[in-house]
Short mmCIF file of C-alpha atoms and ligand atoms in Angstrom, two decimals:
data_model
loop_
_atom_site.label_atom_id
_atom_site.label_comp_id
_atom_site.label_asym_id
_atom_site.label_seq_id
_atom_site.Cartn_x
_atom_site.Cartn_y
_atom_site.Cartn_z
CA MET A 284 27.34 -29.34 -18.01
CA ASN A 285 27.38 -30.08 -14.29
CA TYR A 286 24.17 -30.79 -12.36
CA ASP A 287 25.84 -31.04 -8.94
CA PHE A 288 25.14 -28.53 -6.19
CA THR A 289 28.14 -26.76 -4.72
CA GLU A 290 28.99 -27.69 -1.14
CA ASP A 291 27.35 -24.45 0.07
CA GLN A 292 24.18 -25.14 -1.89
CA ARG A 293 23.97 -28.65 -0.46
CA LEU A 294 24.34 -27.27 3.06
CA ILE A 295 21.70 -24.62 2.43
CA LYS A 296 19.27 -27.21 1.06
CA ASP A 297 19.77 -29.52 4.07
CA ASN A 298 19.55 -26.70 6.61
CA PHE A 299 16.40 -25.20 5.10
CA SER A 300 14.79 -28.60 4.69
CA ARG A 301 15.38 -29.53 8.35
CA PHE A 302 14.43 -26.11 9.68
CA CYS A 303 11.27 -25.67 7.61
CA ARG A 304 9.98 -29.17 8.38
CA LYS A 305 10.42 -28.50 12.10
CA GLU A 306 9.53 -24.82 12.40
CA ILE A 307 7.32 -23.79 9.47
CA GLU A 308 5.38 -26.83 8.26
CA PRO A 309 3.61 -27.58 11.57
CA LYS A 310 1.98 -24.10 11.43
CA ALA A 311 0.79 -24.33 7.82
CA ALA A 312 -2.64 -25.77 8.66
CA SER A 313 -3.27 -23.13 11.38
CA LEU A 314 -2.40 -20.35 8.95
CA ASP A 315 -4.94 -21.68 6.42
CA ARG A 316 -7.88 -19.46 7.43
CA VAL A 317 -9.33 -16.00 6.86
CA PRO A 318 -6.54 -13.76 8.16
CA ASP A 319 -7.07 -12.51 11.71
CA LYS A 320 -4.86 -11.22 14.53
CA GLU A 321 -3.78 -14.75 15.50
CA SER A 322 -2.79 -15.76 11.95
CA GLU A 323 -1.00 -12.42 11.47
CA LYS A 324 1.04 -13.20 14.61
CA LEU A 325 1.87 -16.67 13.27
CA LEU A 326 2.87 -15.27 9.88
CA ARG A 327 5.13 -12.65 11.45
CA GLU A 328 6.75 -15.35 13.60
CA ASN A 329 7.36 -17.50 10.51
CA ILE A 330 8.85 -14.56 8.62
CA LYS A 331 11.17 -13.76 11.54
CA LYS A 332 12.23 -17.41 11.75
CA LEU A 333 13.12 -17.37 8.06
CA ALA A 334 15.01 -14.12 8.65
CA SER A 335 17.02 -15.82 11.41
CA LEU A 336 18.16 -18.34 8.80
CA GLY A 337 19.22 -15.53 6.45
CA TYR A 338 16.44 -16.27 3.95
CA LEU A 339 15.09 -12.72 3.58
CA GLY A 340 18.55 -11.30 2.86
CA MET A 341 19.73 -13.86 0.32
CA ALA A 342 19.15 -11.51 -2.62
CA HIS A 343 20.41 -8.42 -0.82
CA GLU A 344 23.75 -6.72 -0.34
CA GLU A 345 25.83 -7.49 2.74
CA LYS A 346 26.02 -3.85 3.79
CA TYR A 347 22.26 -3.84 4.47
CA GLY A 348 22.26 -7.21 6.25
CA GLY A 349 22.00 -9.53 3.26
CA SER A 350 24.27 -12.24 1.90
CA GLY A 351 24.17 -11.46 -1.85
CA LEU A 352 23.58 -15.05 -2.95
CA ASP A 353 22.72 -15.99 -6.52
CA THR A 354 19.18 -16.63 -7.77
CA LEU A 355 19.83 -20.37 -8.16
CA THR A 356 20.76 -20.75 -4.48
CA GLN A 357 17.70 -18.68 -3.51
CA SER A 358 15.52 -21.13 -5.49
CA ILE A 359 17.11 -24.10 -3.71
CA ALA A 360 16.22 -22.60 -0.32
CA GLY A 361 12.86 -21.32 -1.57
CA GLU A 362 11.69 -24.80 -2.60
CA GLU A 363 12.07 -25.96 1.01
CA VAL A 364 10.17 -22.96 2.39
CA ALA A 365 7.35 -23.35 -0.15
CA ARG A 366 7.17 -27.10 0.40
CA ALA A 367 6.57 -26.43 4.11
CA CYS A 368 4.08 -23.54 3.79
CA ALA A 369 3.17 -21.85 0.51
CA SER A 370 1.49 -18.91 2.29
CA THR A 371 4.61 -18.10 4.30
CA TYR A 372 6.70 -18.34 1.13
CA LEU A 373 4.37 -15.93 -0.73
CA SER A 374 4.32 -13.30 2.02
CA ALA A 375 8.07 -13.52 2.65
CA GLY A 376 8.69 -13.22 -1.10
CA ALA A 377 6.37 -10.24 -1.52
CA SER A 378 8.29 -8.47 1.24
CA CYS A 379 11.95 -9.20 0.52
CA GLY A 380 11.46 -9.78 -3.23
CA LEU A 381 8.63 -7.76 -4.76
CA PHE A 382 9.19 -4.85 -2.36
CA GLY A 383 12.88 -5.39 -1.57
CA LEU A 384 14.34 -6.13 -5.00
CA PRO A 385 13.25 -2.89 -6.71
CA LEU A 386 14.89 -1.05 -3.81
CA ARG A 387 18.03 -3.11 -4.26
CA HIS A 388 18.19 -2.44 -8.00
CA PHE A 389 16.83 1.11 -8.31
CA GLY A 390 16.87 2.65 -4.83
CA SER A 391 19.21 5.32 -3.50
CA ASP A 392 21.66 4.41 -0.75
CA GLU A 393 19.50 6.38 1.67
CA GLN A 394 16.33 4.47 0.69
CA LYS A 395 18.16 1.15 1.02
CA ARG A 396 19.53 2.09 4.45
CA LYS A 397 16.09 3.19 5.59
CA TYR A 398 14.08 0.14 4.50
CA LEU A 399 16.21 -2.91 3.68
CA PRO A 400 17.63 -3.81 7.12
CA GLY A 401 14.08 -3.98 8.57
CA ILE A 402 12.85 -6.10 5.65
CA ILE A 403 15.86 -8.46 5.86
CA SER A 404 15.49 -8.92 9.63
CA GLY A 405 11.75 -9.58 9.26
CA GLU A 406 10.93 -6.69 11.61
CA LYS A 407 9.21 -4.87 8.75
CA ILE A 408 7.00 -6.16 5.95
CA GLY A 409 6.72 -4.69 2.47
CA CYS A 410 4.28 -5.08 -0.40
CA PHE A 411 4.11 -4.37 -4.14
CA GLY A 412 1.13 -2.35 -5.36
CA LEU A 413 0.74 -2.61 -9.11
CA THR A 414 -2.60 -4.35 -9.83
CA GLU A 415 -5.81 -2.31 -9.82
CA PRO A 416 -9.50 -3.19 -10.12
CA GLY A 417 -9.38 -2.30 -13.83
CA ALA A 418 -5.78 -3.28 -14.63
CA GLY A 419 -4.32 -6.73 -13.97
CA SER A 420 -2.71 -8.38 -17.00
CA ASP A 421 -2.69 -4.96 -18.68
CA ALA A 422 -0.48 -3.39 -16.02
CA ALA A 423 0.15 -0.25 -18.11
CA GLY A 424 -3.60 0.40 -17.89
CA ILE A 425 -3.45 1.53 -14.25
CA ASN A 426 -5.38 4.63 -13.23
CA THR A 427 -3.55 5.63 -10.07
CA ARG A 428 -1.95 9.03 -10.58
CA ALA A 429 0.42 11.28 -8.70
CA GLU A 430 0.67 15.05 -9.11
CA LYS A 431 3.35 17.38 -7.80
CA LYS A 432 1.86 20.09 -5.53
CA GLY A 433 3.87 22.34 -3.25
CA GLY A 434 6.94 20.09 -3.18
CA LYS A 435 4.91 16.92 -2.44
CA TRP A 436 3.59 14.13 -4.64
CA ILE A 437 -0.15 13.65 -4.12
CA ILE A 438 -1.23 10.10 -4.97
CA ASN A 439 -4.81 9.06 -5.76
CA GLY A 440 -6.10 5.66 -6.82
CA THR A 441 -6.99 2.11 -5.76
CA LYS A 442 -4.83 -1.01 -5.80
CA THR A 443 -6.23 -4.50 -5.39
CA PHE A 444 -5.12 -8.10 -4.70
CA ILE A 445 -1.99 -6.81 -2.94
CA THR A 446 -0.14 -9.52 -1.01
CA ASN A 447 0.73 -8.38 2.53
CA ALA A 448 -1.16 -5.07 2.20
CA PRO A 449 -3.10 -5.60 5.47
CA VAL A 450 0.12 -6.14 7.45
CA ALA A 451 2.64 -4.08 5.48
CA ASP A 452 4.78 -1.32 6.96
CA ALA A 453 5.57 0.08 3.52
CA ALA A 454 4.27 -0.35 -0.02
CA LEU A 455 5.69 0.25 -3.44
CA ILE A 456 2.96 2.11 -5.30
CA PHE A 457 2.96 2.51 -9.07
CA ALA A 458 1.24 5.64 -10.36
CA TYR A 459 1.10 7.71 -13.55
CA THR A 460 3.00 10.98 -13.19
CA ASP A 461 2.87 11.82 -16.89
CA ARG A 462 -0.19 10.72 -18.82
CA ASN A 463 1.19 12.11 -22.10
CA ALA A 464 4.30 9.96 -22.10
CA GLY A 465 2.41 6.99 -23.60
CA PRO A 466 1.27 3.69 -22.02
CA GLY A 467 3.71 2.62 -19.33
CA SER A 468 6.27 5.35 -19.95
CA GLY A 469 4.86 7.93 -17.56
CA ILE A 470 4.60 5.61 -14.55
CA THR A 471 6.64 6.33 -11.40
CA SER A 472 7.05 4.12 -8.34
CA PHE A 473 6.74 5.54 -4.84
CA ILE A 474 7.67 4.07 -1.47
CA VAL A 475 4.67 4.81 0.75
CA GLU A 476 4.73 4.05 4.47
CA SER A 477 1.56 2.57 5.87
CA GLY A 478 0.98 5.31 8.46
CA THR A 479 0.93 8.04 5.81
CA PRO A 480 -2.38 10.01 5.88
CA GLY A 481 -4.50 8.98 2.88
CA PHE A 482 -3.06 5.44 2.76
CA VAL A 483 -5.75 2.95 3.83
CA THR A 484 -5.88 -0.82 3.37
CA GLY A 485 -9.06 -2.86 2.95
CA LYS A 486 -10.18 -5.90 4.94
CA PRO A 487 -8.21 -9.04 4.04
CA PHE A 488 -9.91 -10.94 1.21
CA ASP A 489 -11.45 -14.33 1.98
CA LYS A 490 -9.45 -16.33 -0.59
CA MET A 491 -9.67 -19.87 -1.99
CA GLY A 492 -6.04 -20.67 -1.21
CA PHE A 493 -2.87 -19.07 0.17
CA ARG A 494 -5.17 -18.08 3.02
CA GLY A 495 -2.31 -17.54 5.43
CA SER A 496 -0.90 -14.80 3.21
CA PRO A 497 -3.13 -11.73 3.68
CA THR A 498 -4.27 -9.89 0.54
CA SER A 499 -6.29 -6.68 0.30
CA GLU A 500 -6.97 -3.45 -1.48
CA ILE A 501 -5.02 -0.24 -0.91
CA PHE A 502 -6.87 3.06 -1.17
CA LEU A 503 -4.82 6.17 -1.85
CA ASP A 504 -6.80 9.30 -1.14
CA ASN A 505 -4.75 12.48 -1.56
CA CYS A 506 -1.85 10.56 -0.05
CA ALA A 507 1.06 13.03 0.13
CA VAL A 508 4.69 11.84 0.00
CA ASP A 509 7.99 13.70 -0.27
CA GLU A 510 10.30 13.72 -3.28
CA ASP A 511 12.54 11.16 -1.57
CA ALA A 512 9.72 8.59 -1.80
CA VAL A 513 10.33 8.34 -5.57
CA LEU A 514 12.19 5.14 -6.43
CA GLY A 515 14.89 5.80 -9.04
CA GLN A 516 13.97 8.03 -11.96
CA PRO A 517 10.43 9.42 -12.39
CA GLY A 518 8.80 7.75 -15.41
CA ARG A 519 10.79 4.51 -14.99
CA GLY A 520 8.23 2.76 -12.77
CA PHE A 521 6.82 0.44 -15.44
CA ALA A 522 10.27 -0.77 -16.50
CA GLN A 523 11.13 -1.31 -12.80
CA ALA A 524 7.94 -3.31 -12.27
CA MET A 525 8.60 -5.51 -15.32
CA LYS A 526 12.19 -6.16 -14.22
CA THR A 527 10.98 -7.08 -10.73
CA LEU A 528 8.37 -9.45 -12.16
CA GLU A 529 11.10 -11.33 -14.07
CA TYR A 530 12.55 -12.29 -10.67
CA GLY A 531 9.01 -12.67 -9.35
CA ARG A 532 8.22 -15.30 -11.99
CA ILE A 533 11.15 -17.44 -10.91
CA GLY A 534 9.89 -16.97 -7.35
CA MET A 535 6.35 -17.93 -8.32
CA ALA A 536 7.68 -20.98 -10.20
CA THR A 537 9.50 -21.96 -7.00
CA VAL A 538 6.35 -21.85 -4.86
CA CYS A 539 4.66 -24.00 -7.53
CA LEU A 540 7.52 -26.49 -7.21
CA GLY A 541 7.16 -26.55 -3.43
CA ILE A 542 3.42 -27.28 -3.77
CA ALA A 543 4.09 -30.03 -6.35
CA VAL A 544 6.75 -31.67 -4.19
CA ALA A 545 4.55 -31.54 -1.07
CA SER A 546 1.69 -33.07 -3.09
CA MET A 547 3.93 -35.86 -4.39
CA GLU A 548 5.33 -36.63 -0.94
CA ALA A 549 1.88 -36.70 0.68
CA ALA A 550 0.54 -38.96 -2.09
CA GLU A 551 3.51 -41.31 -1.93
CA CYS A 552 3.21 -41.66 1.84
CA TYR A 553 -0.57 -42.18 1.80
CA SER A 554 -0.44 -44.68 -1.05
CA ARG A 555 2.14 -46.73 0.86
CA GLU A 556 -0.04 -46.93 3.95
CA ARG A 557 -3.57 -47.10 2.55
CA GLN A 558 -4.67 -50.68 1.92
CA GLN A 559 -7.45 -51.73 -0.43
CA PHE A 560 -8.12 -55.20 -1.85
CA GLY A 561 -5.60 -56.51 0.68
CA LYS A 562 -2.57 -54.50 -0.44
CA PRO A 563 -1.15 -50.97 -0.36
CA ILE A 564 -2.75 -48.89 -3.13
CA ASN A 565 0.69 -47.96 -4.51
CA ARG A 566 0.83 -51.54 -5.86
CA PHE A 567 -1.93 -50.66 -8.32
CA GLN A 568 -0.44 -49.52 -11.60
CA GLU A 569 -2.92 -46.60 -11.94
CA VAL A 570 -1.67 -45.16 -8.65
CA GLY A 571 2.00 -45.86 -9.38
CA PHE A 572 1.74 -44.14 -12.77
CA LYS A 573 0.35 -41.01 -11.10
CA LEU A 574 3.32 -40.99 -8.72
CA ALA A 575 5.67 -41.39 -11.69
CA ASP A 576 4.03 -38.45 -13.48
CA MET A 577 4.34 -36.34 -10.34
CA MET A 578 8.02 -37.15 -10.08
CA ILE A 579 8.60 -36.03 -13.69
CA TYR A 580 6.48 -32.87 -13.26
CA THR A 581 8.47 -31.85 -10.18
CA ASP A 582 11.83 -32.64 -11.71
CA LEU A 583 11.09 -30.78 -14.95
CA SER A 584 9.82 -27.77 -12.98
CA ARG A 585 13.03 -27.77 -10.95
CA LEU A 586 15.21 -27.97 -14.06
CA LEU A 587 13.36 -25.08 -15.74
CA ILE A 588 13.64 -22.98 -12.57
CA TYR A 589 17.37 -23.67 -12.23
CA ARG A 590 17.89 -22.83 -15.90
CA ALA A 591 15.97 -19.56 -15.61
CA ALA A 592 17.84 -18.70 -12.40
CA TRP A 593 21.17 -19.53 -14.03
CA ALA A 594 20.28 -17.35 -17.03
CA LYS A 595 19.37 -14.47 -14.71
CA ASP A 596 22.62 -14.81 -12.75
CA THR A 597 24.79 -14.94 -15.87
CA GLY A 598 23.06 -12.02 -17.63
CA ASP A 599 21.75 -14.24 -20.45
CA PRO A 600 19.44 -12.16 -22.72
CA GLU A 601 17.07 -15.17 -22.74
CA SER A 602 16.50 -14.87 -19.00
CA ALA A 603 13.10 -13.12 -19.21
CA VAL A 604 11.55 -15.68 -21.53
CA LEU A 605 13.11 -18.54 -19.57
CA ALA A 606 11.50 -17.14 -16.39
CA SER A 607 8.14 -17.19 -18.20
CA CYS A 608 8.75 -20.82 -19.34
CA ALA A 609 9.58 -21.89 -15.77
CA LYS A 610 6.56 -20.08 -14.30
CA LEU A 611 4.18 -21.43 -16.93
CA PHE A 612 5.31 -25.05 -16.68
CA ALA A 613 5.72 -25.15 -12.90
CA SER A 614 2.29 -23.60 -12.27
CA GLU A 615 0.53 -26.11 -14.49
CA ALA A 616 2.63 -28.93 -12.98
CA ALA A 617 1.63 -27.85 -9.45
CA ALA A 618 -2.05 -27.91 -10.40
CA ARG A 619 -1.69 -31.39 -11.96
CA CYS A 620 0.30 -32.77 -9.02
CA ALA A 621 -2.11 -31.40 -6.40
CA ASP A 622 -5.04 -32.81 -8.39
CA MET A 623 -3.42 -36.27 -8.64
CA ALA A 624 -2.58 -36.17 -4.94
CA VAL A 625 -6.26 -35.53 -4.07
CA GLN A 626 -7.23 -38.43 -6.36
CA ILE A 627 -4.78 -40.78 -4.66
CA HIS A 628 -6.23 -39.79 -1.26
CA GLY A 629 -9.74 -40.64 -2.46
CA GLY A 630 -12.51 -39.24 -0.22
CA TYR A 631 -10.05 -38.31 2.50
CA GLY A 632 -8.35 -35.93 0.07
CA TYR A 633 -11.62 -34.03 -0.29
CA MET A 634 -11.92 -33.34 3.44
CA LYS A 635 -10.86 -30.11 5.18
CA GLY A 636 -7.79 -30.72 7.29
CA CYS A 637 -6.23 -33.10 4.76
CA VAL A 638 -2.98 -31.54 3.58
CA VAL A 639 -3.63 -32.21 -0.12
CA GLU A 640 -6.98 -30.38 0.08
CA ARG A 641 -5.03 -27.23 1.06
CA LEU A 642 -2.36 -27.84 -1.58
CA PHE A 643 -5.07 -28.23 -4.24
CA ARG A 644 -6.54 -24.81 -3.33
CA ASP A 645 -3.11 -23.18 -3.07
CA ALA A 646 -2.07 -24.54 -6.47
CA ARG A 647 -4.94 -22.72 -8.20
CA LEU A 648 -3.34 -19.31 -7.68
CA CYS A 649 -0.15 -20.32 -9.45
CA GLU A 650 -1.65 -20.02 -12.94
CA ILE A 651 -3.03 -16.54 -12.13
CA GLY A 652 -0.53 -14.59 -9.98
CA GLU A 653 2.56 -12.80 -11.41
CA GLY A 654 1.10 -13.03 -14.92
CA THR A 655 -1.50 -15.62 -15.93
CA SER A 656 -0.68 -18.71 -17.99
CA GLU A 657 -2.24 -16.99 -21.02
CA ILE A 658 0.09 -14.00 -20.57
CA GLN A 659 3.13 -16.31 -20.17
CA ARG A 660 2.21 -18.21 -23.35
CA GLY A 661 1.86 -14.85 -25.14
CA ILE A 662 5.35 -13.79 -23.98
CA ILE A 663 6.90 -17.11 -25.04
CA ALA A 664 5.11 -17.13 -28.42
CA GLY A 665 6.07 -13.49 -29.02
CA ASP A 666 9.70 -14.31 -28.32
CA LEU A 667 9.59 -17.29 -30.69
CA ILE A 668 8.01 -15.22 -33.45
CA LYS A 669 10.68 -12.53 -32.98
CA LYS A 670 13.42 -15.15 -33.30
CA TYR A 671 12.06 -17.17 -36.18
CA GLY A 672 9.40 -14.95 -37.74
CA ALA A 673 9.56 -12.58 -40.67
C1 FAD B 152 -3.76 -13.99 -4.15
C2 FAD B 152 -3.26 -12.94 -5.10
C3 FAD B 152 -2.14 -12.20 -4.76
C4 FAD B 152 -1.69 -11.19 -5.61
N1 FAD B 152 -0.64 -10.40 -5.21
C5 FAD B 152 -0.35 -9.29 -5.94
C6 FAD B 152 0.61 -8.34 -5.45
O1 FAD B 152 1.24 -8.53 -4.40
N2 FAD B 152 0.81 -7.21 -6.18
C7 FAD B 152 0.16 -6.95 -7.33
O2 FAD B 152 0.38 -5.90 -7.93
N3 FAD B 152 -0.74 -7.86 -7.85
C8 FAD B 152 -1.01 -8.99 -7.16
N4 FAD B 152 -1.95 -9.88 -7.64
C9 FAD B 152 -2.60 -9.62 -8.90
C10 FAD B 152 -2.25 -10.60 -10.02
O3 FAD B 152 -0.96 -10.33 -10.50
C11 FAD B 152 -3.35 -10.49 -11.07
O4 FAD B 152 -4.51 -11.09 -10.52
C12 FAD B 152 -2.99 -11.14 -12.39
O5 FAD B 152 -1.95 -10.46 -13.02
C13 FAD B 152 -4.19 -11.20 -13.34
O6 FAD B 152 -4.85 -9.98 -13.41
P1 FAD B 152 -6.46 -9.93 -13.21
O7 FAD B 152 -6.76 -10.69 -11.98
O8 FAD B 152 -6.90 -8.51 -13.28
O9 FAD B 152 -7.04 -10.74 -14.43
P2 FAD B 152 -7.29 -10.17 -15.92
O10 FAD B 152 -6.08 -9.48 -16.42
O11 FAD B 152 -8.58 -9.44 -15.97
O12 FAD B 152 -7.44 -11.54 -16.73
C14 FAD B 152 -8.66 -12.30 -16.75
C15 FAD B 152 -8.48 -13.42 -17.78
O13 FAD B 152 -8.26 -12.84 -19.09
C16 FAD B 152 -7.05 -13.35 -19.63
N5 FAD B 152 -6.36 -12.32 -20.40
C17 FAD B 152 -6.15 -11.03 -20.07
N6 FAD B 152 -5.44 -10.41 -21.02
C18 FAD B 152 -5.17 -11.35 -21.96
C19 FAD B 152 -4.42 -11.36 -23.17
N7 FAD B 152 -3.78 -10.25 -23.63
N8 FAD B 152 -4.34 -12.51 -23.89
C20 FAD B 152 -4.96 -13.64 -23.43
N9 FAD B 152 -5.66 -13.70 -22.29
C21 FAD B 152 -5.76 -12.57 -21.56
C22 FAD B 152 -6.21 -13.75 -18.42
O14 FAD B 152 -5.20 -14.69 -18.75
C23 FAD B 152 -7.27 -14.31 -17.47
O15 FAD B 152 -7.55 -15.64 -17.82
C24 FAD B 152 -2.37 -10.94 -6.84
C25 FAD B 152 -3.47 -11.73 -7.19
C26 FAD B 152 -3.94 -12.70 -6.34
C27 FAD B 152 -5.15 -13.50 -6.74
#
């Protein structure tokens, strides 16, 4: 086994690290507010900057403007983006990943040509509309439906908690087209452009964390789309969503890692400079042990992410459960690291404007989004029982 990066991966890590520290990180505090026109402008600028570095096209085919890099290399770059600004990472990922990847894997050439170049260049933003007010963990329990009338699909329903919905140019909307096909089986995914009559987004939610990444509801009221809005085969939407979320979990694990690393770095720096009892607080064993734990949490998260990414790239049948393991561990590690970083900052860590206060709030989403920790544990336990059970 070889733990070395390739030369290209090393270059990518260095480039992204330098670029994100200079261009993305300084804006992270300004983005941390209830989304408004100014923060939307900042977010779009950040997304375009990442596009200029090739970030949004890493997972996409060259013919649409991408570079077709492997998942492991994407995680290496992603850690640097997330470390600099978790909100920018989330919105960029929802656009080129949650919206872009289903197009890459299941879209027609025409659909790819129409949407992917704009997504990869950062000119356009996409979103992924699965969750509904009554269906989160139980994604097959959605109520949105689409009926064929006069050659058009008419979509009705409500989506909620959708990352990028307030700023998106296009959304992937999951809706039942056949209620009799059984839970999940009759779901179809539709590409719906934001200007389509009957497609309305709600006001951005006032969130605890990831405030720079706008989230809202989507209301679909007799929203009519043509046959060519159907992604892949009708009835395959649930399988497409689950496949996308396997990648999404590696992506979510990577934002967790970025938050954990940023927390560790901030705590290390503060503990070196802050003096109490006549010496830097990092000389106290209780503080040093926290830093040691943070180092192990970040390194283990990284190893699990790389392993899951490697499994995905090599077609390992374990890749889905490994993505759940990485997401579960990295999300809990991010929460622990952000919490320890606040503790090391003492009262200053509790004040608005202190970087670890933001990281602490951002970290809380990690155990909820893209499948809660309880759902991940259920997936991992189910897999174990299948392997070793009766
Ligand atoms: C900021 C943010 C951004 C998001 N972005 C998107 C997006 O872009 N697109 C999208 O489609 N969705 C998005 N989501 C939705 C997200 O995926 C869901 O919030 C998540 O899957 C949980 O669903 P829920 O909130 O309805 O909670 P619920 O499913 O109602 O869960 C509530 C609690 O019950 C537990 N629970 C539920 N079922 C079980 C079970 N079987 N076993 C054990 N415990 C269980 C959960 O673990 C949790 O603790 C986003 C959410 C947030 C907060």
